[in-house]
mmCIF file of C-alpha atoms in Angstrom:
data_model
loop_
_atom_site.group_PDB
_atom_site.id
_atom_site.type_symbol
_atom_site.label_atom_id
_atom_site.label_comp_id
_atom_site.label_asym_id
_atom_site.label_seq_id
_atom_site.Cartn_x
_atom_site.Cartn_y
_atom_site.Cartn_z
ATOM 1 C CA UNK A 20 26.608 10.197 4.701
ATOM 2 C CA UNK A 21 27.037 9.971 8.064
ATOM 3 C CA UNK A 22 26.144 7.160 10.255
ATOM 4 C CA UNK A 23 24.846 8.928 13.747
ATOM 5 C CA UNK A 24 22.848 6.909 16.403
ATOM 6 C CA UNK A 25 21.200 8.904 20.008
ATOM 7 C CA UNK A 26 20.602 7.127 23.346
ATOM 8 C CA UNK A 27 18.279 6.315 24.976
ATOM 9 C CA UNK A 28 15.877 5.578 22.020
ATOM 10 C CA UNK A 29 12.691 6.097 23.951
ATOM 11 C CA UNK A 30 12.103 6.985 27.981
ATOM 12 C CA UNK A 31 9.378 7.679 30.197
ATOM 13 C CA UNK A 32 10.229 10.462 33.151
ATOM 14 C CA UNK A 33 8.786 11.734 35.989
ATOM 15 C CA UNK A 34 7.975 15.520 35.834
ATOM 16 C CA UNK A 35 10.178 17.700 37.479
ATOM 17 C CA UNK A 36 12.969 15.394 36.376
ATOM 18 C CA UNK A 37 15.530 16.086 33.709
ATOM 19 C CA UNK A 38 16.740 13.454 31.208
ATOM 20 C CA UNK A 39 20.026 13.409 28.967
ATOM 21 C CA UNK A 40 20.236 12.151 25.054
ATOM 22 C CA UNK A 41 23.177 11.772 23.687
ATOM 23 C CA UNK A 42 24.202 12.052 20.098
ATOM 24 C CA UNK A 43 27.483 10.421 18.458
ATOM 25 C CA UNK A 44 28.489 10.459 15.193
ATOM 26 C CA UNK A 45 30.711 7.917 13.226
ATOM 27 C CA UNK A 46 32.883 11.009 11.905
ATOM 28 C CA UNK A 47 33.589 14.585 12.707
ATOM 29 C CA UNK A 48 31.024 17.104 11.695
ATOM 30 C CA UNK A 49 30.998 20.579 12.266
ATOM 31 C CA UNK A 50 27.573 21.427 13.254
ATOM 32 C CA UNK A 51 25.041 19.460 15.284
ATOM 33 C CA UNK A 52 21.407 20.554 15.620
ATOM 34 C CA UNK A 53 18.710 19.031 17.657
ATOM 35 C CA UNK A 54 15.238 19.383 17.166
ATOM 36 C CA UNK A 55 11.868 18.576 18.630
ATOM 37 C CA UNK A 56 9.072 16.915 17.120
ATOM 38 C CA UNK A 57 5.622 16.171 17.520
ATOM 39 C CA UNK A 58 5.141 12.764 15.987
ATOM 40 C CA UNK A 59 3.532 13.081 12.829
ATOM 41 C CA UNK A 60 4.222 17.000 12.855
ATOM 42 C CA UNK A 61 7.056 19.055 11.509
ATOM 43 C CA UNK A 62 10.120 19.591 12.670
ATOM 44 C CA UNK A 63 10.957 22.919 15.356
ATOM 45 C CA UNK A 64 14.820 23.832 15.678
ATOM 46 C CA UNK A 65 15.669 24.288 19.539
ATOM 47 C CA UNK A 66 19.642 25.066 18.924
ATOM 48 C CA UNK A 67 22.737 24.630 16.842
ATOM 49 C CA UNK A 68 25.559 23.465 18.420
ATOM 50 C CA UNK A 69 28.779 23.852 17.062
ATOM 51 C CA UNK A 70 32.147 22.572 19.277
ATOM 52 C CA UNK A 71 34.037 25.255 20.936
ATOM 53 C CA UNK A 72 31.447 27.177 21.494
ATOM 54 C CA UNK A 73 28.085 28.194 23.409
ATOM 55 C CA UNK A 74 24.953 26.649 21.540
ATOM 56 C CA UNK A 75 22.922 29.274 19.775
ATOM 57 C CA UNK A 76 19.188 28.687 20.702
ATOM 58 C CA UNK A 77 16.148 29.336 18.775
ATOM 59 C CA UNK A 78 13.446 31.676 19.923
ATOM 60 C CA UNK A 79 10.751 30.088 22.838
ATOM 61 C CA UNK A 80 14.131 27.697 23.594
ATOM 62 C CA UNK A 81 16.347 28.413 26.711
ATOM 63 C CA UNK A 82 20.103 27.616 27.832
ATOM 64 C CA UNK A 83 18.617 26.442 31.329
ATOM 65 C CA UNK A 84 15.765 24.689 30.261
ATOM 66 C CA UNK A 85 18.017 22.428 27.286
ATOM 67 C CA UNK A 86 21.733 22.699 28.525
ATOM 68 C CA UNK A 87 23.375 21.433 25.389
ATOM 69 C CA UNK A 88 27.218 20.196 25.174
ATOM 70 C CA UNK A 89 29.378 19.698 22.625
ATOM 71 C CA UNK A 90 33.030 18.425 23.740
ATOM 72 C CA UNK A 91 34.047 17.230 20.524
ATOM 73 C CA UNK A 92 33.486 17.072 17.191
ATOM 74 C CA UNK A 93 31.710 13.661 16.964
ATOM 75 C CA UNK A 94 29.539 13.983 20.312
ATOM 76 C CA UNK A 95 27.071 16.332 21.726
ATOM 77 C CA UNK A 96 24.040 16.178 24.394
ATOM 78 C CA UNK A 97 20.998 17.456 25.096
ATOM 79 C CA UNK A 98 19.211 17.725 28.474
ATOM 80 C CA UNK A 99 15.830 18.767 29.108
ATOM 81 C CA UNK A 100 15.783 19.916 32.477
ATOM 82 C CA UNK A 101 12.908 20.213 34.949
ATOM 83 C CA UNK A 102 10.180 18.708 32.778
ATOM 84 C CA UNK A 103 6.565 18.376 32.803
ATOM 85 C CA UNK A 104 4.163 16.590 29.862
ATOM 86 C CA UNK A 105 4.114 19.659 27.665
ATOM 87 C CA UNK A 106 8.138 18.267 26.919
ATOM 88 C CA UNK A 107 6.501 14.764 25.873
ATOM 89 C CA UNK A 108 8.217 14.647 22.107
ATOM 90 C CA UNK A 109 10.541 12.937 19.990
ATOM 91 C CA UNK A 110 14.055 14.459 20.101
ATOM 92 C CA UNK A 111 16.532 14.727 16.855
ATOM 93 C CA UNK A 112 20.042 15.410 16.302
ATOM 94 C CA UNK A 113 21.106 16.203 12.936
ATOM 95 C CA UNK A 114 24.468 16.850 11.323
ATOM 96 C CA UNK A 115 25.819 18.671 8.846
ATOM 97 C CA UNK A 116 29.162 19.428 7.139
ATOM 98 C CA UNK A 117 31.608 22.017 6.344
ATOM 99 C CA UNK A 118 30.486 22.542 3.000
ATOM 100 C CA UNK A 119 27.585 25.256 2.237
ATOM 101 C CA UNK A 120 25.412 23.063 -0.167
ATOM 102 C CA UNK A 121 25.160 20.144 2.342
ATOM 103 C CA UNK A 122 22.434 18.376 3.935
ATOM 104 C CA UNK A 123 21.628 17.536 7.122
ATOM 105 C CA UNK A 124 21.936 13.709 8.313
ATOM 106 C CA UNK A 125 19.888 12.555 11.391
ATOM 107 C CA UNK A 126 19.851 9.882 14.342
ATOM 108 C CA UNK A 127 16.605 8.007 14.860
ATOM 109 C CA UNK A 128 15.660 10.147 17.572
ATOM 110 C CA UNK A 129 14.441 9.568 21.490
ATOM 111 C CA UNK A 130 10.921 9.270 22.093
ATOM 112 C CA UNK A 131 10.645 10.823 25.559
ATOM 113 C CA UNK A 132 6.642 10.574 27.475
ATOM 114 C CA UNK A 133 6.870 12.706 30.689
ATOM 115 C CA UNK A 134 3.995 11.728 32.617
ATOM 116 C CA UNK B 237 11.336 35.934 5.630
ATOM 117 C CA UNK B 238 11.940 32.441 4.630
ATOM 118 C CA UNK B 239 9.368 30.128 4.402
ATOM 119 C CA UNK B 240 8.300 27.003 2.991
ATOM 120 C CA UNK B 241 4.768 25.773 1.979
ATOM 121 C CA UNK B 242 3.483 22.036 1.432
ATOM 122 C CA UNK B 243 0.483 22.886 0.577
ATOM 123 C CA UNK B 244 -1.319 19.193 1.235
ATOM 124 C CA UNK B 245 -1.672 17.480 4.183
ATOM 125 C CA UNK B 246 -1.742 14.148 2.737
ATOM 126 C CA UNK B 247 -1.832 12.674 -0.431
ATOM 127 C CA UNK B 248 -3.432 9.134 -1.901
ATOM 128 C CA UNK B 249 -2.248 7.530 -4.579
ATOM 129 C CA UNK B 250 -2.768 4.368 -6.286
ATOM 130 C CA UNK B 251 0.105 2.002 -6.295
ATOM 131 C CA UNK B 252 1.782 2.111 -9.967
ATOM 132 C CA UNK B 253 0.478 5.578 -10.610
ATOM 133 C CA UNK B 254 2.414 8.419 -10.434
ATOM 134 C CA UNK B 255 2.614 10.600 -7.398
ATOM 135 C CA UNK B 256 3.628 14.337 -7.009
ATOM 136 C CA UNK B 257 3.888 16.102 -3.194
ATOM 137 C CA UNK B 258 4.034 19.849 -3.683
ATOM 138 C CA UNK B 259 6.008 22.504 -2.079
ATOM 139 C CA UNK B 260 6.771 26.027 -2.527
ATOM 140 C CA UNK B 261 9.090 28.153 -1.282
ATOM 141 C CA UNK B 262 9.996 31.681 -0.250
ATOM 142 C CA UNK B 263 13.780 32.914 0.103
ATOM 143 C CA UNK B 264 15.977 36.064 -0.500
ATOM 144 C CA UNK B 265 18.949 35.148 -3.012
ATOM 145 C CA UNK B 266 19.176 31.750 -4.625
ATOM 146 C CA UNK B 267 17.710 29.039 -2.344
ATOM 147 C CA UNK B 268 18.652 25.728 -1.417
ATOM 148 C CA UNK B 269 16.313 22.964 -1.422
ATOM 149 C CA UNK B 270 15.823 19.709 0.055
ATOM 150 C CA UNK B 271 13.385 16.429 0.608
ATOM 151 C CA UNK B 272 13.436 14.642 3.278
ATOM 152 C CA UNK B 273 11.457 11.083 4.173
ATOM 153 C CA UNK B 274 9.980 9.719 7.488
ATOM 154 C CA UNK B 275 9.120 6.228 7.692
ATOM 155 C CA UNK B 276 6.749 5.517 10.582
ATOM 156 C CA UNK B 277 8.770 5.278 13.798
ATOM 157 C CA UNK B 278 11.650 6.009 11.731
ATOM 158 C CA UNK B 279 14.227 9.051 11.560
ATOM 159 C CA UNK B 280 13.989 11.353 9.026
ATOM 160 C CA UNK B 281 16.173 9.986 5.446
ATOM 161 C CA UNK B 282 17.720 12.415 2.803
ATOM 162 C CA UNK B 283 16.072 12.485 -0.743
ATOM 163 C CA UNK B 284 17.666 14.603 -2.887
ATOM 164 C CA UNK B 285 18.623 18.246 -2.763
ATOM 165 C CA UNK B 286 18.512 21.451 -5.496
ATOM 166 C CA UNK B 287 21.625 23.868 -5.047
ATOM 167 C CA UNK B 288 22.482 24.714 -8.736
ATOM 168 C CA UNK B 289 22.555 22.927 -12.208
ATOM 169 C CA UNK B 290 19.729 21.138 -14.145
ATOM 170 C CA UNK B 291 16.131 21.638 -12.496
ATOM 171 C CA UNK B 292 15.246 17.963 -12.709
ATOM 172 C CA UNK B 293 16.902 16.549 -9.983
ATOM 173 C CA UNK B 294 16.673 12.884 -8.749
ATOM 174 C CA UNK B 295 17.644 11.226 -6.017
ATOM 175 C CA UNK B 296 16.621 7.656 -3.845
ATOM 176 C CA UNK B 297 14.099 5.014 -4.387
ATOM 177 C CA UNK B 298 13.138 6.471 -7.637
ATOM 178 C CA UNK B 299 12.156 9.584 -6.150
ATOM 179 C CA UNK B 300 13.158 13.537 -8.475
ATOM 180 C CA UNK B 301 12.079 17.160 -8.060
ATOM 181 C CA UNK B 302 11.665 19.803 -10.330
ATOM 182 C CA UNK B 303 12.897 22.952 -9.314
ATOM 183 C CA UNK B 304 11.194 25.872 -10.680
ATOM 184 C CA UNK B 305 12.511 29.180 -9.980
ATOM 185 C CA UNK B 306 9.457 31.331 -11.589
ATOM 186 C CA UNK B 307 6.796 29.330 -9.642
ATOM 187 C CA UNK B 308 9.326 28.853 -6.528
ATOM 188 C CA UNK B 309 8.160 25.348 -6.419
ATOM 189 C CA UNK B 310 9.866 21.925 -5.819
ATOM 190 C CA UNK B 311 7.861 19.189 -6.248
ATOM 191 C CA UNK B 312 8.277 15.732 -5.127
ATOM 192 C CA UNK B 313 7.434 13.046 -8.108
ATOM 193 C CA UNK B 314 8.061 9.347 -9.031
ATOM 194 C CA UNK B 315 6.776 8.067 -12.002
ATOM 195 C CA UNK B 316 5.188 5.010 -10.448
ATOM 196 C CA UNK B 317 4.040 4.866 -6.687
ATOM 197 C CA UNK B 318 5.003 1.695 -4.568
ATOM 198 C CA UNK B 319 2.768 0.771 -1.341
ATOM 199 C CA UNK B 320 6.442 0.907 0.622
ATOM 200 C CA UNK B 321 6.370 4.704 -0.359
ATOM 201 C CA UNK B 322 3.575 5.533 2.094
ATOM 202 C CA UNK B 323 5.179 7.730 4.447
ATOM 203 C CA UNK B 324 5.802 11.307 5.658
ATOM 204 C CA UNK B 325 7.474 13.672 3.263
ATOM 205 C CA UNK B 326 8.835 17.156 4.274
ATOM 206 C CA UNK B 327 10.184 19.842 2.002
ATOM 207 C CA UNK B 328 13.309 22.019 3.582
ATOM 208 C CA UNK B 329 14.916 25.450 2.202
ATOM 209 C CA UNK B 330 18.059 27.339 3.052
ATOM 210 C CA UNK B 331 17.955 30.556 2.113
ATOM 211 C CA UNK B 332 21.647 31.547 1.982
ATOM 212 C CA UNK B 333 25.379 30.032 2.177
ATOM 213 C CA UNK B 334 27.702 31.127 5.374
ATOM 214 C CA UNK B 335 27.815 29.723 8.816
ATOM 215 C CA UNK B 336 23.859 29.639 9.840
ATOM 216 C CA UNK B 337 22.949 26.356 7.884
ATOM 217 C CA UNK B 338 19.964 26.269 9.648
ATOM 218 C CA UNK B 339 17.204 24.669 7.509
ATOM 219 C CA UNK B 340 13.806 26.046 7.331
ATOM 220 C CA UNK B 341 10.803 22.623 7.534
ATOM 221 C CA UNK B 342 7.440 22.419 5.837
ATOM 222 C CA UNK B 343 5.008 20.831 7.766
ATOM 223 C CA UNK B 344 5.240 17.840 6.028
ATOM 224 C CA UNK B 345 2.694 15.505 3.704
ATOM 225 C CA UNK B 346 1.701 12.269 4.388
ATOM 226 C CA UNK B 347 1.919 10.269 1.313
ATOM 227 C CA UNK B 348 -0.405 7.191 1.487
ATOM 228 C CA UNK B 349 -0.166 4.676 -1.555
ATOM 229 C CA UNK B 350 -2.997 2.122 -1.784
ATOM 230 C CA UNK B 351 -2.605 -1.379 -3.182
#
């Protein structure tokens, strides 16, 4: 399994202020996914992010509101950009392999309060 | 379209008796299924998955699932519950192999086991 940790692990922002989490992996993975969640409540999907390429974003989710990058196969961020308390969440990267049948692995997440 | 149902919001158990979290599922084609744990505060941690094979599957701490495909269910079980179980479980299906490995998330049970 992969070992995958995400900075910072918890932040409290100013609205109107945008904030960066970063995601690193211990190997390379081919797709990266980051998530939102309510604590306590299920998981939503806000894009996939494979290297190479543009991130493919979920419906309700846009490019300018979470910029994502992925420059390598081991690293990717996520910004949310221009936020108010309604972004108050915890935030998740997840991997996954190359292989059809596998799961996904996740970091410990980023508890972000935007007050 | 692809869905998953767990159809409690929280279970409570006694510790040593045995526990079951329920989830059904709704795909197109052969569908892959996964459990997932959260510990409080805690990232999400890989259970066990059903892709093919024997529908008794196990997987960590004890925990198996029994896939079956005429009742699309896939329920969570351990024989005997431990206090250190209490936690949030989540039941995940993919639908189909190729490139989109997206995973679709039930809204998750919250397991409680008493002493």
């Amino acid at each position: 399994s992969a070992v995958i940790s995400q900075k910072p692990s918890r932040d409290i922002c100013q609205r109107g202020t945008s904030l960066t989490i970063q995601c690193q992996v211990d190997s390379q993975v081919t797709m990266m996914f980051w998530y939102r969640q309510q604590p306590g409540q299920s998981l939503t999907l806000i894009a996939t992010a494979n290297q190479g390429s543009e991130a493919t974003y979920e419906s309700g989710f846009v490019i300018d509101k979470f910029p994502i990058s992925r420059p390598n196969l081991t690293f990717s961020t996520l910004t949310v950009s221009n936020m108010s308390p309604e972004d108050s969440s915890i935030y998740l990267c997840s991997v996954s392999g190359t292989g059809d049948y596998n799961e996904q692995f996740f970091g410990p997440g980023t508890r972000l309060t935007v007050l | 379209a692809q869905s998953v149902a767990q159809p409690e919001d929280q279970v409570n158990v006694a510790e040593g008796n045995p526990l079951t979290v329920k989830c059904t599922y709704s795909v197109s084609g052969n569908p892959y299924l996964f459990w997932y744990v959260q510990y409080p505060n805690r990232g999400l941690q890989f259970l066990l998955k059903y892709i093919t094979g024997d529908n008794l599957v196990k997987g960590s701490y004890g925990f198996e699932a029994e896939f079956n495909k005429s009742q699309t269910s896939f329920h969570l079980k351990k024989p005997s519950a431990l206090v250190s179980d209490s936690a949030l479980y989540f039941c995940a299906v993919r639908g189909y192999a190729g490139n989109n490995r997206k995973l679709i998330w039930g809204l998750g049970t919250s397991l409680a086991v008493n002493p």
